[in-house]
Amino acid sequence: MQSLYGALIGVLTAGLLAGAPTPIVEAADAGPPDTRPTARGFIDWKPCASDTAAECGSLRVPVDWTRPTGEKFDLALARRKATDPDHRVGVLLVNPGGPGEQGVEFVRNKATTHFSADIQKRFDVIGFDPRGVGRSQPVRCSRGLLAQQPSVYPRNEAEFAELVSYNRALRQDCRRHSGPVFDHADTLSVVRDMDAIRRALGEKKINYFGHSYGTLIGQQYAEQFGDRIRAMALTANMDHSLGARDFIVSSAATAEDSFHQFVQWCDRTRSCALHGRNVPVVWDALLAKADRGEIRDPQSPHRGLTAHEITQYAFRAFYGPDWERLASYVVSLDAQEPRALRLPQPDARPGATEPTDPTPFHAVFCQDWRIRAKDYREYAKLTDAELRAAPHMRGSPRMHTAVAGCIGWPDEVNNPQHRLHITDAPTILMSHALHDPANNHAWATNAHRQTRRTTVLLTYEGSGHSVYNRNTCTRRAVDDYLLELKVPPHGSRCAATVSEPTAGQ
């Protein structure tokens, strides 16, 4: 979930969408391959305004794929053509994660530094903003309502009821400002959008690179349209078969594991600002100070930092991992003179009721996961299990917020959890860091176990959320697979980089 700092998603029922894809009549081979019309239209590519080396376009797709002739919206895309067209392999569709990351911005601003020169030579790299994201009919909600969110750590039945009431009000507000696409932001709908892109490009088969939440898109595309894949590389994999307890506990456990990787690094590394100190003791004491209202925000000294905000900061630092920055941050907070803060109440701002564009995390997540605590007792049990799995990190800040945001949503979801069932796809390459802070390595092994005949799992033995550019081993494995369809042996592993505490283990 790096590129993972966005908002939430809701989920309808499986019965409607679990069947065969809507029949599509392919158009005759007329016109250039990139703009050949299909039953769903074509993409009119033009130079992007901010970078003429990239091309931007859009594709009209149905809001509701069960009603393909109904209301439509424009799906935004960006493309960088293969720099060696004579040796072009095909198209490489990319999703950088989230939910909420923008594929258009990734292609325009990051693709040339993210992918190797060989990948850029041989593929048209294409990104798209999934429905509800960026330029693709974005989810919009009122700023004022967003600012009123109650604590996602209710302490009793009354505070739980307050969270339920808020979530329902926010959902209705976002639906009102976003239109019908809000109710169809699930990943299975995105999968059908992706196949519409394939048809509009005139490609019989696509290649796909998906990171974090983008792996769920890839996994479900392989379930629905496996015979339309040439190659698919998935990094930092999701496990869509998990129930509420397994999801939140495994998320907390991997966040806690990343904290201990940070501690080990500080113990071994003189440049760590906490080197020589008992890092867990310093950390726990810092969170206790925050609980008492004694820690100020360095960027806004008039306001205090909560323990939840501090753990969120650490969680983001684990993505890199950027342990140097985290250590300096902890030292700076720990050095503050303890004093209670009188925090001002939020003021009504001009335009506070105007809609804004948050990352649509809940509009997606809550439609992909049927995780709804029914009452405070059930929610408290989940939270207790989460805290036991991660006593220093107090759970997984991101995943806790995700689960909390779905409380009070309708029980029926578009794309509920299920075990992966892939039958027609070629061999898919999964890669995953052993110490991923957000997506537990067990998620990858479990997803691989469910699809053993069609997937190979490559483990990077280090830390962080991304995998592809970790070192020569990880990059070469993915490149060789995408370029030459060379699949690593089952059980392959890439050693951690020397600077990480797990190197050599």
Short mmCIF file of C-alpha atoms in Angstrom, two decimals, residues 286 289-290 293-310 312-313 316 329 332-334 336-337 339-344:
data_model
loop_
_atom_site.label_atom_id
_atom_site.label_comp_id
_atom_site.label_asym_id
_atom_site.label_seq_id
_atom_site.Cartn_x
_atom_site.Cartn_y
_atom_site.Cartn_z
CA LEU A 286 8.34 9.44 23.62
CA LYS A 289 4.90 11.95 26.45
CA ALA A 290 2.74 12.40 23.37
CA GLY A 293 0.19 16.18 25.39
CA GLU A 294 3.85 17.06 25.97
CA ILE A 295 5.21 16.81 22.40
CA ARG A 296 4.94 19.69 19.96
CA ASP A 297 4.90 19.47 16.18
CA PRO A 298 8.29 20.84 15.00
CA GLN A 299 6.60 22.29 11.92
CA SER A 300 3.76 23.90 13.89
CA PRO A 301 4.89 24.51 17.49
CA HIS A 302 1.44 25.77 18.49
CA ARG A 303 -0.01 22.27 18.16
CA GLY A 304 0.82 18.96 19.76
CA LEU A 305 1.69 15.65 18.17
CA THR A 306 -0.26 12.55 19.08
CA ALA A 307 1.39 9.17 19.46
CA HIS A 308 -0.54 8.08 16.38
CA GLU A 309 1.04 10.85 14.31
CA ILE A 310 4.51 9.91 15.52
CA GLN A 312 2.70 7.33 11.23
CA TYR A 313 5.90 9.28 10.65
CA ARG A 316 6.43 6.25 6.35
CA TYR A 329 13.31 12.97 14.20
CA SER A 332 14.56 16.08 18.16
CA LEU A 333 11.19 15.22 19.70
CA ASP A 334 12.75 13.54 22.71
CA GLN A 336 11.83 18.92 23.76
CA GLU A 337 11.11 20.41 27.15
CA ARG A 339 5.01 20.81 28.83
CA ALA A 340 1.34 20.37 28.24
CA LEU A 341 -0.13 22.22 25.29
CA ARG A 342 -3.45 23.97 25.07
CA LEU A 343 -4.44 23.17 21.55
CA PRO A 344 -6.69 25.64 19.75
#
